[in-house]
Short mmCIF file of C-alpha atoms in Angstrom, two decimals:
data_model
loop_
_atom_site.label_atom_id
_atom_site.label_comp_id
_atom_site.label_asym_id
_atom_site.label_seq_id
_atom_site.Cartn_x
_atom_site.Cartn_y
_atom_site.Cartn_z
CA UNK A 955 51.30 144.81 110.93
CA UNK A 956 50.98 147.40 108.02
CA UNK A 957 54.00 149.04 106.42
CA UNK A 958 52.81 152.45 107.25
CA UNK A 959 52.15 151.54 110.75
CA UNK A 960 55.50 150.13 111.17
CA UNK A 961 57.28 153.23 109.49
CA UNK A 962 55.18 155.41 112.09
CA UNK A 963 56.32 153.57 115.03
CA UNK A 964 59.97 153.52 113.96
CA UNK A 965 59.85 157.37 113.43
CA UNK A 966 59.26 157.92 117.05
CA UNK A 967 62.75 156.22 118.08
CA UNK A 968 65.57 158.03 119.58
CA UNK A 969 68.65 158.29 117.68
CA UNK A 970 72.34 159.05 118.19
CA UNK A 971 72.83 162.20 120.32
CA UNK A 972 76.67 162.10 119.95
CA UNK A 973 77.48 160.05 116.92
CA UNK A 974 81.03 158.52 116.45
CA UNK A 975 82.30 159.51 113.10
CA UNK A 976 84.95 156.70 113.29
CA UNK A 977 82.37 154.11 113.74
CA UNK A 978 80.25 155.73 110.87
CA UNK A 979 77.32 156.27 112.94
CA UNK A 980 74.37 157.31 110.94
CA UNK A 981 70.74 156.55 111.96
CA UNK A 982 68.66 154.30 109.62
CA UNK A 983 65.53 156.25 108.91
CA UNK A 984 62.26 154.61 109.40
CA UNK A 985 61.53 154.71 105.69
CA UNK A 986 64.35 152.60 104.89
CA UNK A 987 64.02 150.52 107.88
CA UNK A 988 60.51 149.56 107.72
CA UNK A 989 60.84 148.48 104.16
CA UNK A 990 63.82 146.47 104.79
CA UNK A 991 62.08 144.48 107.49
CA UNK A 992 58.71 144.41 105.90
CA UNK A 993 60.11 143.02 102.84
CA UNK A 994 62.18 140.39 104.54
CA UNK A 995 59.03 139.22 106.18
CA UNK A 996 56.34 139.54 103.53
CA UNK A 997 58.36 138.50 100.60
CA UNK A 998 60.60 135.77 102.21
CA UNK A 999 59.27 135.02 105.77
CA UNK A 1000 62.42 135.58 107.36
CA UNK A 1001 61.57 137.53 110.55
CA UNK A 1002 58.34 136.15 112.23
CA UNK A 1003 58.91 133.31 114.57
CA UNK A 1004 62.71 133.62 113.59
CA UNK A 1005 65.89 134.38 115.79
CA UNK A 1006 66.95 137.73 114.34
CA UNK A 1007 70.50 139.31 114.96
CA UNK A 1008 71.02 142.98 114.25
CA UNK A 1009 74.66 143.59 113.52
CA UNK A 1010 76.14 147.22 114.51
CA UNK A 1011 72.39 147.83 115.87
CA UNK A 1012 73.22 151.40 116.94
CA UNK A 1013 69.94 152.79 118.50
CA UNK A 1014 68.18 149.57 117.52
CA UNK A 1015 65.90 150.83 114.71
CA UNK A 1016 66.27 147.53 112.96
CA UNK A 1017 66.08 145.43 116.14
CA UNK A 1018 62.71 147.21 117.16
CA UNK A 1019 61.30 146.65 113.51
CA UNK A 1020 62.11 142.96 113.68
CA UNK A 1021 60.53 142.78 117.14
CA UNK A 1022 57.51 144.64 116.00
CA UNK A 1023 57.15 142.08 113.23
CA UNK A 1024 57.03 139.37 115.81
CA UNK A 1025 60.46 137.78 115.57
CA UNK A 1026 60.93 135.17 118.21
CA UNK A 1027 64.09 136.42 119.65
CA UNK A 1028 66.05 139.61 118.60
CA UNK A 1029 69.63 140.37 119.68
CA UNK A 1030 71.29 143.55 118.73
CA UNK A 1031 75.15 143.78 118.58
CA UNK A 1032 77.00 146.96 118.85
CA UNK A 1033 80.67 148.17 120.09
CA UNK A 1034 79.25 151.48 121.29
CA UNK A 1035 77.80 151.52 124.79
CA UNK A 1036 75.97 155.08 124.54
CA UNK A 1037 74.25 153.56 121.41
CA UNK A 1038 73.11 150.44 123.25
CA UNK A 1039 71.80 152.50 126.13
CA UNK A 1040 69.61 154.49 123.65
CA UNK A 1041 68.41 151.21 122.06
CA UNK A 1042 67.26 150.13 125.63
CA UNK A 1043 65.24 153.20 126.04
CA UNK A 1044 63.59 152.86 122.50
CA UNK A 1045 62.81 149.08 123.32
CA UNK A 1046 61.09 150.03 126.62
CA UNK A 1047 59.10 153.02 124.93
CA UNK A 1048 57.70 150.54 122.51
CA UNK A 1049 57.48 147.79 124.94
CA UNK A 1050 59.45 145.38 122.77
CA UNK A 1051 62.13 142.79 124.06
CA UNK A 1052 65.53 143.02 122.57
CA UNK A 1053 68.67 141.19 124.01
CA UNK A 1054 71.57 143.94 123.61
CA UNK A 1055 75.22 142.80 123.56
CA UNK A 1056 78.18 145.01 123.58
CA UNK A 1057 80.97 143.49 121.34
CA UNK A 1058 83.06 143.90 118.24
CA UNK A 1059 81.30 142.46 115.26
CA UNK A 1060 84.53 141.27 113.58
CA UNK A 1061 85.43 139.31 116.82
CA UNK A 1062 82.02 137.76 117.20
CA UNK A 1063 82.07 133.99 117.98
CA UNK A 1064 78.73 132.38 118.21
CA UNK A 1065 79.63 128.78 117.58
CA UNK A 1066 77.88 126.59 119.96
CA UNK A 1067 75.53 129.28 121.13
CA UNK A 1068 72.13 130.24 119.95
CA UNK A 1069 71.42 129.46 116.36
CA UNK A 1070 70.58 132.72 114.41
CA UNK A 1071 68.14 132.50 111.37
CA UNK A 1072 68.35 136.04 109.97
CA UNK A 1073 70.81 138.63 110.30
CA UNK A 1074 69.70 142.27 109.39
CA UNK A 1075 72.21 145.28 109.47
CA UNK A 1076 73.03 148.69 108.04
CA UNK A 1077 76.91 148.22 108.27
CA UNK A 1078 79.51 151.11 107.96
CA UNK A 1079 79.98 152.08 104.21
CA UNK A 1080 83.65 151.68 104.63
CA UNK A 1081 84.35 155.16 104.03
CA UNK A 1082 86.32 155.93 107.32
CA UNK A 1083 87.71 152.57 107.73
CA UNK A 1084 88.22 150.88 104.32
CA UNK A 1085 86.71 147.19 104.22
CA UNK A 1086 84.61 147.72 107.20
CA UNK A 1087 81.42 146.84 105.17
CA UNK A 1088 83.05 143.69 104.11
CA UNK A 1089 84.18 142.68 107.52
CA UNK A 1090 80.40 143.05 108.70
CA UNK A 1091 79.18 141.14 105.62
CA UNK A 1092 81.61 138.29 106.32
CA UNK A 1093 80.72 138.00 110.06
CA UNK A 1094 77.00 137.97 109.08
CA UNK A 1095 77.53 135.24 106.57
CA UNK A 1096 79.11 133.10 109.27
CA UNK A 1097 76.36 133.46 111.64
CA UNK A 1098 73.14 133.38 109.60
CA UNK A 1099 71.54 130.13 108.78
CA UNK A 1100 68.82 131.37 106.49
CA UNK A 1101 69.38 134.83 105.27
CA UNK A 1102 71.37 138.20 105.61
CA UNK A 1103 69.70 141.57 104.83
CA UNK A 1104 72.30 144.29 104.23
CA UNK A 1105 72.42 148.10 102.97
CA UNK A 1106 75.33 148.90 100.84
CA UNK A 1107 76.33 151.70 98.40
CA UNK A 1108 75.02 151.08 94.95
CA UNK A 1109 78.23 152.04 93.58
CA UNK A 1110 79.83 148.95 95.13
CA UNK A 1111 77.27 146.49 93.71
CA UNK A 1112 79.63 144.53 91.63
CA UNK A 1113 82.44 144.38 94.31
CA UNK A 1114 79.59 143.05 97.06
CA UNK A 1115 78.28 140.38 94.71
CA UNK A 1116 81.57 139.09 93.77
CA UNK A 1117 82.88 139.04 97.48
CA UNK A 1118 79.71 137.45 98.75
CA UNK A 1119 79.64 134.44 96.15
CA UNK A 1120 83.52 133.91 96.10
CA UNK A 1121 84.89 134.72 99.49
CA UNK A 1122 82.02 134.55 101.83
CA UNK A 1123 80.20 131.30 101.00
CA UNK A 1124 76.94 132.72 99.84
CA UNK A 1125 74.71 130.37 97.71
CA UNK A 1126 72.91 133.43 96.49
CA UNK A 1127 73.22 137.48 96.57
CA UNK A 1128 70.57 139.61 94.92
CA UNK A 1129 69.61 143.13 95.22
CA UNK A 1130 65.86 143.10 96.16
CA UNK A 1131 65.39 146.87 96.31
CA UNK A 1132 67.01 150.17 95.40
CA UNK A 1133 66.46 152.95 97.97
CA UNK A 1134 67.66 156.47 98.60
CA UNK A 1135 69.58 156.95 101.96
CA UNK A 1136 68.98 160.59 103.22
CA UNK A 1137 72.39 161.10 105.06
CA UNK A 1138 71.64 163.98 107.39
CA UNK A 1139 74.40 166.69 108.23
CA UNK A 1140 75.80 164.95 111.44
CA UNK A 1141 79.41 165.94 111.49
CA UNK A 1142 81.48 169.10 111.12
CA UNK A 1143 83.04 167.99 107.80
CA UNK A 1144 79.60 167.54 106.25
CA UNK A 1145 79.35 170.56 103.87
CA UNK A 1146 75.63 170.20 102.84
CA UNK A 1147 72.74 169.96 105.03
CA UNK A 1148 71.83 166.43 103.77
CA UNK A 1149 73.11 163.99 100.95
CA UNK A 1150 71.02 161.68 99.06
CA UNK A 1151 72.93 158.15 98.43
CA UNK A 1152 71.86 155.48 96.39
CA UNK A 1153 71.76 152.20 98.42
CA UNK A 1154 70.91 148.53 97.67
CA UNK A 1155 69.13 146.25 99.99
CA UNK A 1156 70.64 142.95 99.62
CA UNK A 1157 69.31 139.47 100.51
CA UNK A 1158 72.29 137.01 100.86
CA UNK A 1159 71.65 133.41 101.38
CA UNK A 1160 74.33 131.20 103.00
CA UNK A 1161 75.39 127.97 101.72
CA UNK A 1162 74.56 125.18 104.13
CA UNK A 1163 77.68 123.45 105.17
#
């Protein structure tokens, strides 16, 4: 599938109707989501025929992208039931198969269950709950056997790299793309119509135990 085609299909997905500020629910736009998954597959071969998990999947944009790129199996995890219902509708609309699981990512236990090759995620930036981004990254590194793809604010780059290599058992941690995240005005405390945030797309490779 071509990048433009993937972005077009993702642009039709429903997003949060009533976003939860404490969960830092912001939609992953089709521009970023398509490039994130397209790069994961075309540069590294980490999506097609792989078992892909989407942590904090929200309305299922990254999950849907993985499925459209012919992942063997896609599992989306989120704590918010309303988001998972929207993700279900999106999957049905595009006729893709995604397993959706309601759970708290930070308490996820997958040992002895299905092996996950690749984790993709757009985690909370950690502005409402300090360290939320690190909790997601820690959980992802324990689950993925091949790679973790994750979006983080460019301003946290050194902190992310240090933590991944020192604390989360990463063999490698590299920024593979710099992107602009258009944050729409979703909440009352947002003063401007939209904010443009610099984000890094990271690829982490777990150390094989």
